[in-house]
């Protein structure tokens, strides 16, 4: 009946054209009263009615307010419709709801404060990261999550933003409700009211503790790999030198009467060579690729054997063992693992100068993906070995460097600093994990995790003897070091063998091609300039698929040697080796039996 220009503008028509039209046709472009029409309810209740709706016909959000005009007979004579276009308001509300949803579901803590750092909002991620719920945090001050030493820096940034400064971003530390320190990436930005005045500060904090831990592990791994490569190279060259000393001393002993005054001196030289060799084994244990001679093992037996030996010599240490009865099998180098255990025992002994307790424990565990991911290892079944002492413990600075090679807390002359470095290297090379927990004055706990294997344990055949085994076969000796060829050749000749020698890979291939029908065994140095041992083996294998080869190296059995083994090499012997060790290794390969000399 009546309408104003505002309605005409809303529906896009002239005022004269809309007078007399049905409101549902005009507003909703339909020919019947819609279900959401407010008039029936208004007539029934005689009261004001209101509704908000999206009108696709007009492409607008509308707020429809209906007011009744009551007649003299108490009837609704007319209805006044007040229609407001609330499209912009609804869009603003939707944007606000969207932003609120982003804040609610953000994985980053989003916190707002006034310029006095009093908290005015606190999202769900802030609750998860810092441990305070919204009721605890809102109204409190940011000091609840800022360590005391960081508060001044944060306040300066807030003051700078309040004075018109821009966005600030930096990495820092914050504290949680339970007092734990975490690393965060923090962004501060101004909160402005409609007139542009700064009324507060927005804090967006991302927990980067895990990323920081990964970065630290990566840096540690890269450092260890670099130093390990250097250490391995030094040990290899040193072992070649020791091979010459070992060989000449052994040969002189064979030709010297035990009653001769020089005999004991030569024995001392051999002992010193063995001590030096043990030192290079520590280096190689730390060095990348130092694992060798792995076999399925019950780790409990290694602990029994090593702890009994250690306990006999260190009576002031009380050893407590709690070993898993059905411990899973692992594939390890038993000699290196005994070295790991003894190094940990000795470390504990040094930490308990007045005596104390040493706890040894094993268990079966399953490590999930999140635990092994920082170590770049596979999730699955592992055994856990724990070595715990009640000693003096370590501070944080010492603990950070405990696995560094040549780092030691002992006084000059009382340690090489290689013990725990070699432990780290050996465990890492076995695709294992080692962690350390320590508190000053409260002791230290080392945890080792080693992956399990499905292979069965087979006991070795051992012969207790210092006897030199002899033979009459023809052996091709290949090495690039003159003194190694000279001493090893004399050892072989003493054992009765016919020896052909080649200094380098090319010369070896020529000799083998001309004499392969009479060569029974090749002793092949793995690391040589030019044509290396692996290439020489491949070409010999092509000439004679049945060629028998003992690989020899100043390195332990690393990845390269393992690859040659996969292609058919028969055995490995590490320099410096004794004449007895060499004699047994040769007979093992030629005769096809398992022998292991054990010196008494």
Coordinates of C-alpha atoms in Angstrom, one line a residue:
X1 CA 0.0 0.0 0.0
X2 CA 2.8 2.4 0.9
X3 CA 6.6 2.3 0.4
X4 CA 9.5 4.7 0.5
X5 CA 12.3 5.4 -1.9
X6 CA 14.7 3.3 0.1
X7 CA 12.7 0.1 -0.8
X8 CA 12.5 1.2 -4.4
X9 CA 16.3 1.6 -4.5
X10 CA 16.8 -1.8 -2.8
X11 CA 14.7 -3.7 -5.3
X12 CA 15.9 -1.6 -8.3
X13 CA 12.5 -0.2 -9.4
X14 CA 10.6 3.1 -9.5
X15 CA 8.4 3.9 -6.5
X16 CA 5.3 4.0 -8.6
X17 CA 5.9 0.5 -9.9
X18 CA 6.1 -1.2 -6.6
X19 CA 2.9 0.2 -5.0
X20 CA 0.3 -2.5 -4.9
X21 CA 2.7 -5.4 -5.4
X22 CA 2.8 -8.3 -3.0
X23 CA 5.8 -8.1 -0.7
X24 CA 6.9 -11.7 -1.4
X25 CA 6.9 -11.0 -5.1
X26 CA 8.8 -7.8 -4.7
X27 CA 11.4 -9.1 -2.3
X28 CA 11.6 -12.8 -3.0
X29 CA 10.4 -13.0 -6.6
X30 CA 7.9 -15.8 -5.8
X31 CA 4.1 -16.1 -6.3
X32 CA 3.1 -17.4 -2.8
X33 CA 3.6 -16.6 0.8
X34 CA 6.9 -18.2 1.9
X35 CA 7.2 -20.4 4.9
X36 CA 9.6 -17.9 6.6
X37 CA 7.1 -15.0 6.3
X38 CA 6.7 -13.2 9.6
X39 CA 3.2 -11.9 9.2
X40 CA 1.2 -15.1 10.4
X41 CA 3.2 -15.2 13.6
X42 CA 2.9 -11.4 14.1
X43 CA -0.9 -11.6 13.6
X44 CA -1.1 -14.5 16.1
X45 CA 1.1 -12.9 18.8
X46 CA 0.4 -9.2 18.2
X47 CA 4.2 -8.7 18.7
X48 CA 7.2 -7.4 16.9
X49 CA 9.0 -10.0 14.7
X50 CA 12.4 -10.0 13.1
X51 CA 14.4 -12.1 10.7
X52 CA 17.7 -12.0 8.8
X53 CA 18.1 -13.9 5.5
X54 CA 20.0 -14.1 2.3
X55 CA 17.9 -13.1 -0.6
X56 CA 19.4 -14.6 -3.9
X57 CA 16.9 -12.7 -6.0
X58 CA 18.5 -9.4 -4.8
X59 CA 21.9 -10.8 -4.1
X60 CA 21.7 -9.2 -0.7
X61 CA 21.5 -9.9 3.0
X62 CA 18.3 -8.4 4.5
X63 CA 17.1 -7.8 8.0
X64 CA 13.3 -7.7 8.0
X65 CA 11.6 -6.1 11.0
X66 CA 7.8 -6.3 11.3
X67 CA 5.7 -4.1 13.5
X68 CA 1.9 -4.6 14.0
X69 CA -0.6 -1.7 13.9
X70 CA -3.4 -2.6 16.2
X71 CA -7.0 -1.5 15.3
X72 CA -9.8 -0.4 17.6
X73 CA -11.2 -3.9 17.7
X74 CA -7.8 -5.2 18.9
X75 CA -7.0 -6.7 15.5
X76 CA -3.9 -6.3 13.4
X77 CA -5.0 -3.7 10.9
X78 CA -1.6 -3.3 9.1
X79 CA 2.0 -4.5 9.3
X80 CA 4.9 -2.1 8.9
X81 CA 7.9 -3.8 7.3
X82 CA 11.3 -2.1 8.0
X83 CA 13.8 -3.7 5.7
X84 CA 17.5 -3.0 6.2
X85 CA 20.3 -4.0 3.7
X86 CA 22.8 -5.7 6.1
X87 CA 25.1 -7.2 3.3
X88 CA 28.2 -5.2 4.3
X89 CA 27.6 -6.0 8.0
X90 CA 27.3 -9.7 7.2
X91 CA 30.4 -9.7 5.1
X92 CA 32.3 -8.0 8.0
X93 CA 30.9 -10.6 10.4
X94 CA 31.9 -13.5 8.1
X95 CA 35.4 -12.0 7.8
X96 CA 35.6 -11.7 11.6
X97 CA 34.4 -15.3 12.0
X98 CA 36.9 -16.5 9.4
X99 CA 39.7 -14.7 11.2
X100 CA 38.5 -16.0 14.5
X101 CA 38.5 -19.5 13.0
X102 CA 42.0 -19.0 11.8
X103 CA 43.1 -18.0 15.2
X104 CA 41.3 -20.9 16.9
X105 CA 42.7 -23.5 14.6
X106 CA 46.2 -22.1 14.1
X107 CA 49.1 -24.3 15.1
X108 CA 50.9 -21.2 16.2
X109 CA 50.2 -19.5 19.5
X110 CA 48.4 -16.2 18.8
X111 CA 48.3 -13.9 21.7
X112 CA 47.2 -10.2 22.0
X113 CA 48.1 -7.8 24.8
X114 CA 47.6 -4.2 25.6
X115 CA 50.7 -1.9 25.7
X116 CA 51.4 -2.9 29.2
X117 CA 51.7 -6.6 28.1
X118 CA 48.5 -7.6 29.9
X119 CA 47.0 -10.5 27.9
X120 CA 43.7 -9.8 26.2
X121 CA 43.3 -12.9 24.1
X122 CA 44.9 -16.4 24.1
X123 CA 44.1 -19.1 21.4
X124 CA 44.0 -22.9 21.6
X125 CA 47.5 -23.3 20.3
X126 CA 48.8 -21.0 23.1
X127 CA 47.1 -23.3 25.5
X128 CA 48.8 -26.4 24.0
X129 CA 52.2 -24.8 23.6
X130 CA 52.5 -23.0 27.0
X131 CA 50.2 -25.1 29.1
X132 CA 47.9 -22.3 30.5
X133 CA 44.3 -22.3 29.5
X134 CA 42.5 -19.1 28.4
X135 CA 41.0 -18.4 31.8
X136 CA 44.4 -18.6 33.5
X137 CA 46.2 -16.5 30.8
X138 CA 43.7 -13.7 29.9
X139 CA 44.1 -10.8 32.4
X140 CA 47.6 -12.0 33.4
X141 CA 50.8 -10.6 32.1
X142 CA 53.2 -12.0 29.4
X143 CA 55.8 -12.5 32.2
X144 CA 54.1 -15.9 32.8
X145 CA 55.8 -17.3 29.7
X146 CA 58.9 -15.0 29.4
X147 CA 62.1 -16.1 31.1
X148 CA 63.4 -13.4 33.4
X149 CA 66.5 -12.8 31.3
X150 CA 64.3 -12.2 28.2
X151 CA 61.8 -9.8 29.7
X152 CA 63.8 -6.6 29.2
X153 CA 64.3 -7.4 25.5
X154 CA 60.6 -8.1 25.0
X155 CA 59.6 -4.9 26.7
X156 CA 61.9 -2.8 24.5
X157 CA 60.2 -4.4 21.4
X158 CA 56.7 -3.7 22.8
X159 CA 57.7 0.0 23.5
X160 CA 59.1 0.4 20.1
X161 CA 55.9 -1.0 18.5
X162 CA 53.8 1.2 20.7
X163 CA 55.7 4.3 19.4
X164 CA 54.9 3.4 15.8
X165 CA 57.5 0.8 15.1
X166 CA 56.9 -2.0 12.6
X167 CA 56.8 -5.8 12.8
X168 CA 59.5 -7.5 14.8
X169 CA 60.6 -11.1 14.2
X170 CA 63.2 -13.1 16.1
X171 CA 64.0 -16.5 17.6
X172 CA 64.1 -16.7 21.4
X173 CA 63.2 -18.9 24.3
X174 CA 60.0 -19.0 26.3
X175 CA 58.9 -21.1 29.3
X176 CA 55.9 -23.3 29.8
X177 CA 53.6 -23.6 32.8
X178 CA 55.6 -26.6 34.0
X179 CA 58.8 -24.6 33.8
X180 CA 60.2 -26.2 30.7
X181 CA 62.2 -24.0 28.3
X182 CA 61.2 -24.1 24.6
X183 CA 62.5 -22.4 21.4
X184 CA 60.1 -20.2 19.6
X185 CA 60.0 -18.1 16.4
X186 CA 58.3 -15.0 17.6
X187 CA 56.6 -12.2 15.5
X188 CA 55.3 -9.0 17.2
X189 CA 53.0 -6.6 15.3
X190 CA 50.9 -3.6 16.3
X191 CA 47.1 -3.8 16.9
X192 CA 45.4 -0.6 15.7
X193 CA 41.9 0.7 16.3
X194 CA 39.8 2.2 13.5
X195 CA 41.4 5.7 13.8
X196 CA 44.9 4.2 13.5
X197 CA 46.0 4.5 17.1
X198 CA 48.1 1.6 18.4
X199 CA 46.3 0.0 21.3
X200 CA 48.1 -3.3 21.7
X201 CA 50.5 -5.9 20.4
X202 CA 49.9 -9.2 18.7
X203 CA 52.3 -12.0 19.5
X204 CA 52.6 -15.0 17.1
X205 CA 54.8 -17.7 18.6
X206 CA 55.8 -20.9 16.7
X207 CA 57.3 -23.7 18.7
X208 CA 60.5 -24.6 16.9
X209 CA 62.1 -26.7 19.6
X210 CA 61.9 -29.9 17.5
X211 CA 63.4 -28.2 14.5
X212 CA 66.2 -26.8 16.7
X213 CA 66.9 -30.3 18.0
X214 CA 67.0 -31.6 14.4
X215 CA 69.4 -28.9 13.4
X216 CA 71.7 -29.6 16.4
X217 CA 71.7 -33.3 15.5
X218 CA 72.5 -32.6 11.9
X219 CA 75.4 -30.3 12.8
X220 CA 76.6 -32.9 15.3
X221 CA 76.4 -35.6 12.6
X222 CA 78.2 -33.5 10.0
X223 CA 80.9 -32.7 12.5
X224 CA 81.3 -36.3 13.5
X225 CA 81.4 -37.4 9.9
X226 CA 84.1 -34.9 9.0
X227 CA 86.3 -35.7 12.0
X228 CA 85.6 -39.4 11.5
X229 CA 86.8 -39.3 7.9
X230 CA 90.0 -37.6 9.1
X231 CA 90.4 -40.0 12.0
X232 CA 89.9 -43.0 9.7
X233 CA 92.5 -41.8 7.3
X234 CA 95.0 -41.3 10.1
X235 CA 94.3 -44.7 11.6
X236 CA 94.7 -46.4 8.1
X237 CA 98.1 -44.9 7.5
X238 CA 99.2 -45.5 11.0
X239 CA 98.2 -49.2 10.8
X240 CA 100.3 -49.6 7.7
X241 CA 103.3 -48.3 9.6
X242 CA 102.5 -50.6 12.5
X243 CA 102.3 -53.5 10.1
X244 CA 105.9 -53.0 9.2
X245 CA 107.0 -52.8 12.8
X246 CA 104.8 -55.8 13.8
X247 CA 106.1 -57.8 10.9
X248 CA 109.8 -57.2 11.5
X249 CA 109.5 -57.7 15.2
X250 CA 107.6 -61.0 14.7
X251 CA 110.2 -62.2 12.2
X252 CA 113.1 -61.3 14.5
X253 CA 111.4 -63.2 17.4
X254 CA 111.1 -66.3 15.2
X255 CA 114.8 -66.2 14.6
X256 CA 115.9 -65.3 18.2
X257 CA 116.5 -67.7 21.0
X258 CA 114.2 -67.0 24.0
X259 CA 117.3 -66.8 26.2
X260 CA 118.8 -64.1 24.1
X261 CA 118.9 -60.7 25.9
X262 CA 117.1 -59.1 22.9
X263 CA 114.2 -61.5 23.0
X264 CA 112.3 -59.7 25.7
X265 CA 112.9 -56.4 24.1
X266 CA 111.3 -57.7 20.9
X267 CA 108.4 -59.0 22.8
X268 CA 108.0 -55.5 24.3
X269 CA 108.0 -54.0 20.8
X270 CA 105.2 -56.4 19.9
X271 CA 103.2 -55.4 23.0
X272 CA 103.7 -51.7 22.2
X273 CA 102.5 -52.4 18.6
X274 CA 99.4 -54.0 20.1
X275 CA 98.8 -51.0 22.3
X276 CA 99.1 -48.7 19.4
X277 CA 96.8 -50.9 17.3
X278 CA 94.2 -50.7 20.1
X279 CA 94.4 -46.9 19.9
X280 CA 93.9 -47.0 16.1
X281 CA 90.9 -49.3 16.7
X282 CA 89.4 -46.6 18.9
X283 CA 89.9 -44.2 16.0
X284 CA 88.4 -46.6 13.5
X285 CA 85.6 -47.3 15.9
X286 CA 84.8 -43.6 15.8
X287 CA 85.5 -43.2 12.1
X288 CA 82.7 -43.5 9.5
X289 CA 82.3 -47.1 8.3
X290 CA 84.2 -48.7 11.1
X291 CA 81.9 -51.7 11.6
X292 CA 83.2 -55.2 10.7
X293 CA 82.8 -58.9 11.4
X294 CA 79.2 -58.7 12.4
X295 CA 77.3 -61.8 13.6
X296 CA 74.0 -62.6 15.3
X297 CA 74.6 -62.0 19.0
X298 CA 72.9 -62.3 22.4
X299 CA 73.9 -59.0 23.9
X300 CA 73.4 -60.3 27.5
X301 CA 76.4 -62.6 27.0
X302 CA 78.6 -59.7 26.0
X303 CA 77.5 -57.9 29.2
X304 CA 78.1 -60.9 31.4
X305 CA 81.6 -61.4 30.0
X306 CA 82.7 -57.8 30.0
X307 CA 81.2 -56.9 33.4
X308 CA 82.7 -60.0 35.1
X309 CA 86.2 -59.0 33.8
X310 CA 85.7 -55.4 34.8
X311 CA 84.3 -56.3 38.2
X312 CA 87.4 -58.5 39.0
X313 CA 89.7 -55.5 38.5
X314 CA 87.6 -52.8 40.1
X315 CA 86.4 -54.1 43.5
X316 CA 85.2 -50.7 44.7
X317 CA 82.5 -50.7 42.0
X318 CA 79.3 -52.7 42.9
X319 CA 77.7 -54.0 39.6
X320 CA 74.0 -54.6 39.5
X321 CA 72.5 -56.4 36.5
X322 CA 68.9 -56.5 35.4
X323 CA 68.9 -58.3 32.0
X324 CA 65.9 -59.2 29.8
X325 CA 65.5 -63.0 30.0
X326 CA 64.4 -63.3 26.3
X327 CA 66.4 -60.5 24.8
X328 CA 66.1 -60.2 21.1
X329 CA 69.0 -61.0 18.8
X330 CA 71.2 -58.2 17.3
X331 CA 73.7 -58.4 14.5
X332 CA 76.9 -56.7 15.8
X333 CA 80.6 -56.8 15.8
X334 CA 81.2 -58.5 19.2
X335 CA 84.7 -57.1 19.7
X336 CA 83.6 -53.6 19.0
X337 CA 80.6 -54.0 21.3
X338 CA 82.8 -55.2 24.1
X339 CA 84.9 -52.1 23.5
X340 CA 81.8 -50.0 23.8
X341 CA 80.8 -51.6 27.1
X342 CA 84.3 -51.4 28.6
X343 CA 84.6 -47.7 27.6
X344 CA 81.3 -47.0 29.4
X345 CA 82.4 -49.0 32.4
X346 CA 85.7 -47.1 32.6
X347 CA 83.9 -43.8 32.1
X348 CA 81.7 -44.7 35.1
X349 CA 84.7 -45.8 37.2
X350 CA 86.4 -42.4 36.6
X351 CA 83.1 -40.7 37.6
X352 CA 83.1 -42.6 40.9
X353 CA 86.6 -42.1 42.3
X354 CA 85.5 -43.3 45.8
X355 CA 83.6 -46.2 44.5
X356 CA 79.9 -46.5 43.8
X357 CA 77.1 -48.4 42.0
X358 CA 77.0 -49.4 38.3
X359 CA 73.7 -50.5 37.0
X360 CA 73.5 -52.6 33.8
X361 CA 70.1 -53.2 32.2
X362 CA 68.7 -54.7 28.9
X363 CA 65.2 -54.7 27.5
X364 CA 63.2 -55.2 24.3
X365 CA 61.6 -52.0 23.0
X366 CA 59.7 -50.8 19.9
X367 CA 60.7 -47.4 18.7
X368 CA 58.1 -45.4 16.7
X369 CA 58.7 -43.1 13.7
X370 CA 58.8 -39.9 15.7
X371 CA 61.6 -41.2 18.0
X372 CA 63.9 -42.5 15.2
X373 CA 63.3 -39.7 12.7
X374 CA 65.9 -37.3 14.0
X375 CA 68.5 -40.1 13.7
X376 CA 67.5 -41.0 10.1
X377 CA 66.7 -44.6 11.2
X378 CA 63.8 -47.0 10.7
X379 CA 61.1 -47.5 13.2
X380 CA 60.8 -51.0 14.6
X381 CA 62.1 -53.4 17.2
X382 CA 65.3 -52.6 19.1
X383 CA 67.1 -53.8 22.2
X384 CA 67.9 -51.2 24.8
X385 CA 71.1 -51.3 26.9
X386 CA 71.3 -48.9 29.8
X387 CA 74.6 -48.2 31.7
X388 CA 74.0 -46.0 34.8
X389 CA 76.4 -44.8 37.4
X390 CA 76.1 -43.0 40.7
X391 CA 79.1 -40.7 40.1
X392 CA 79.7 -37.0 39.9
X393 CA 77.6 -36.4 36.8
X394 CA 78.1 -33.8 34.1
X395 CA 77.1 -30.2 33.6
X396 CA 75.2 -29.2 30.4
X397 CA 78.4 -27.8 28.7
X398 CA 80.3 -31.1 29.3
X399 CA 77.4 -33.2 28.1
X400 CA 77.2 -31.3 24.8
X401 CA 80.8 -32.3 24.0
X402 CA 81.0 -35.7 25.6
X403 CA 81.1 -37.6 22.3
X404 CA 83.6 -35.2 20.7
X405 CA 86.9 -36.9 19.8
X406 CA 89.9 -35.8 21.9
X407 CA 87.6 -34.1 24.4
X408 CA 88.4 -35.2 28.0
X409 CA 87.7 -34.0 31.5
X410 CA 90.8 -35.8 32.8
X411 CA 94.1 -34.2 33.5
X412 CA 96.8 -34.1 30.9
X413 CA 98.3 -37.6 30.3
X414 CA 95.4 -39.5 31.8
X415 CA 93.2 -40.0 28.8
X416 CA 93.1 -39.7 25.0
X417 CA 89.5 -38.4 24.7
X418 CA 88.7 -41.2 22.3
X419 CA 86.7 -43.6 24.5
X420 CA 83.2 -42.1 24.2
X421 CA 83.9 -40.8 20.7
X422 CA 84.6 -44.4 19.6
X423 CA 81.4 -45.5 21.5
X424 CA 79.4 -43.0 19.5
X425 CA 81.0 -44.0 16.2
X426 CA 80.5 -47.7 16.8
X427 CA 76.9 -47.4 17.8
X428 CA 76.1 -45.1 14.9
X429 CA 77.9 -47.4 12.4
X430 CA 75.7 -50.2 13.7
X431 CA 72.6 -48.1 12.8
X432 CA 71.9 -47.6 16.5
X433 CA 71.2 -44.7 18.8
X434 CA 73.1 -43.6 21.9
X435 CA 71.7 -41.0 24.3
X436 CA 73.1 -39.6 27.6
X437 CA 71.3 -38.2 30.6
X438 CA 73.3 -36.6 33.4
X439 CA 72.9 -34.2 36.3
X440 CA 75.8 -32.7 38.2
X441 CA 76.4 -34.6 41.5
X442 CA 73.7 -37.2 40.6
X443 CA 75.2 -39.6 38.1
X444 CA 75.0 -40.4 34.5
X445 CA 72.9 -42.8 32.3
X446 CA 73.8 -43.9 28.8
X447 CA 71.0 -45.6 26.8
X448 CA 71.9 -47.6 23.7
X449 CA 69.4 -48.8 21.1
X450 CA 70.4 -51.4 18.5
X451 CA 68.1 -52.8 15.8
X452 CA 67.2 -56.5 16.1
X453 CA 67.9 -59.2 13.5
X454 CA 66.1 -62.4 12.6
X455 CA 69.2 -64.5 12.1
X456 CA 70.0 -67.5 14.4
X457 CA 73.0 -67.4 16.7
X458 CA 75.8 -69.9 15.7
X459 CA 78.6 -70.5 18.2
X460 CA 82.2 -70.1 16.7
X461 CA 84.8 -72.8 16.5
X462 CA 87.7 -71.7 18.6
X463 CA 91.2 -73.2 18.9
X464 CA 93.3 -72.1 21.9
X465 CA 96.7 -71.9 20.4
X466 CA 99.7 -69.8 19.6
X467 CA 100.8 -72.3 16.9
X468 CA 101.7 -71.0 13.5
X469 CA 99.8 -73.0 10.8
X470 CA 101.9 -73.7 7.7
X471 CA 101.3 -74.7 4.1
X472 CA 102.9 -75.1 0.7
X473 CA 100.5 -73.3 -1.7
X474 CA 101.3 -70.3 -3.9
X475 CA 100.0 -66.9 -2.7
X476 CA 99.9 -63.6 -4.6
X477 CA 100.5 -60.7 -2.2
X478 CA 99.2 -57.3 -3.3
X479 CA 100.0 -54.0 -1.5
X480 CA 101.1 -50.5 -2.4
X481 CA 103.4 -50.2 0.7
X482 CA 106.9 -51.5 0.4
X483 CA 107.4 -52.4 4.0
X484 CA 104.1 -54.3 4.2
X485 CA 105.0 -56.4 1.1
X486 CA 108.5 -57.0 2.6
X487 CA 107.4 -58.1 6.1
X488 CA 104.3 -60.1 4.9
X489 CA 106.2 -61.9 2.2
X490 CA 108.8 -63.0 4.8
X491 CA 106.0 -64.2 7.1
X492 CA 104.4 -66.2 4.3
X493 CA 107.7 -67.7 3.3
X494 CA 108.4 -68.7 6.9
X495 CA 105.1 -70.5 6.9
X496 CA 106.2 -72.4 3.8
X497 CA 104.3 -70.7 1.1
X498 CA 105.5 -69.8 -2.4
X499 CA 105.0 -66.0 -2.7
X500 CA 104.5 -63.8 -5.7
X501 CA 104.3 -60.1 -4.8
X502 CA 102.9 -57.0 -6.6
X503 CA 103.1 -53.4 -5.6
X504 CA 99.8 -52.0 -6.9
X505 CA 96.8 -53.1 -8.8
X506 CA 98.0 -53.0 -12.4
X507 CA 101.1 -55.2 -11.6
X508 CA 98.9 -57.6 -9.6
X509 CA 96.5 -58.1 -12.6
X510 CA 99.5 -58.8 -15.0
X511 CA 100.9 -61.4 -12.5
X512 CA 97.6 -63.0 -11.9
X513 CA 96.8 -63.3 -15.6
X514 CA 100.1 -65.0 -16.3
X515 CA 100.0 -67.3 -13.2
X516 CA 96.4 -67.8 -12.3
X517 CA 96.6 -71.6 -12.8
X518 CA 99.1 -71.9 -10.0
X519 CA 98.0 -69.2 -7.6
X520 CA 95.9 -70.7 -4.8
X521 CA 95.2 -67.5 -2.8
X522 CA 95.4 -63.7 -3.2
X523 CA 96.0 -61.4 -0.2
X524 CA 94.7 -58.1 -1.6
X525 CA 95.1 -54.6 -0.1
X526 CA 91.8 -52.8 -0.4
X527 CA 93.0 -49.2 -0.5
X528 CA 95.6 -48.5 -3.2
X529 CA 96.2 -45.6 -5.6
X530 CA 95.2 -46.1 -9.2
X531 CA 93.5 -49.4 -9.5
X532 CA 92.1 -50.1 -6.0
X533 CA 91.4 -53.5 -4.4
X534 CA 87.8 -53.6 -5.4
X535 CA 88.6 -53.1 -9.1
X536 CA 91.4 -55.6 -9.0
X537 CA 89.1 -58.2 -7.4
X538 CA 86.4 -57.7 -10.1
X539 CA 89.0 -58.3 -12.9
X540 CA 90.5 -61.3 -11.2
X541 CA 86.9 -62.7 -10.7
X542 CA 86.3 -62.2 -14.4
X543 CA 89.5 -64.2 -15.2
X544 CA 88.7 -66.9 -12.6
X545 CA 85.3 -67.1 -11.0
X546 CA 86.7 -69.4 -8.2
X547 CA 89.5 -67.0 -7.2
X548 CA 90.1 -67.1 -3.4
X549 CA 90.8 -63.7 -1.9
X550 CA 91.7 -62.4 1.6
X551 CA 91.1 -58.6 1.8
X552 CA 93.6 -56.6 3.8
X553 CA 93.4 -53.0 5.0
X554 CA 94.5 -50.5 7.6
X555 CA 90.8 -49.7 7.8
X556 CA 88.3 -52.0 9.5
X557 CA 85.7 -53.7 7.3
X558 CA 83.9 -50.6 5.9
X559 CA 81.2 -50.3 3.3
X560 CA 83.7 -50.7 0.3
X561 CA 85.0 -54.0 1.7
X562 CA 81.5 -55.2 2.5
X563 CA 80.6 -54.6 -1.2
X564 CA 83.6 -56.7 -2.3
X565 CA 82.4 -59.4 0.1
X566 CA 79.0 -59.4 -1.5
X567 CA 80.8 -60.1 -4.8
X568 CA 82.5 -63.2 -3.4
X569 CA 85.6 -62.3 -1.4
X570 CA 86.4 -64.9 1.1
X571 CA 87.8 -63.2 4.2
X572 CA 89.2 -60.0 5.7
X573 CA 92.2 -59.3 7.9
X574 CA 93.0 -55.9 9.5
X575 CA 96.5 -54.5 9.7
X576 CA 98.6 -54.8 11.7
X577 CA 98.1 -58.6 12.0
X578 CA 100.4 -61.1 13.6
X579 CA 101.9 -64.1 11.9
X580 CA 99.6 -66.4 14.0
X581 CA 96.5 -64.5 12.9
X582 CA 97.6 -64.6 9.3
X583 CA 98.4 -68.3 9.4
X584 CA 94.9 -69.1 10.7
X585 CA 93.1 -66.8 8.2
X586 CA 94.9 -68.5 5.3
X587 CA 94.0 -72.0 6.4
X588 CA 90.4 -71.0 6.9
X589 CA 90.1 -69.8 3.3
X590 CA 92.1 -72.6 1.7
X591 CA 90.8 -75.5 3.7
X592 CA 87.3 -74.1 4.1
X593 CA 87.1 -74.5 7.9
X594 CA 86.4 -72.1 10.7
X595 CA 89.4 -71.4 13.0
X596 CA 90.0 -68.7 15.5
X597 CA 93.3 -68.5 17.4
X598 CA 92.9 -67.4 21.0
X599 CA 96.1 -66.4 22.7
X600 CA 96.6 -67.6 26.3

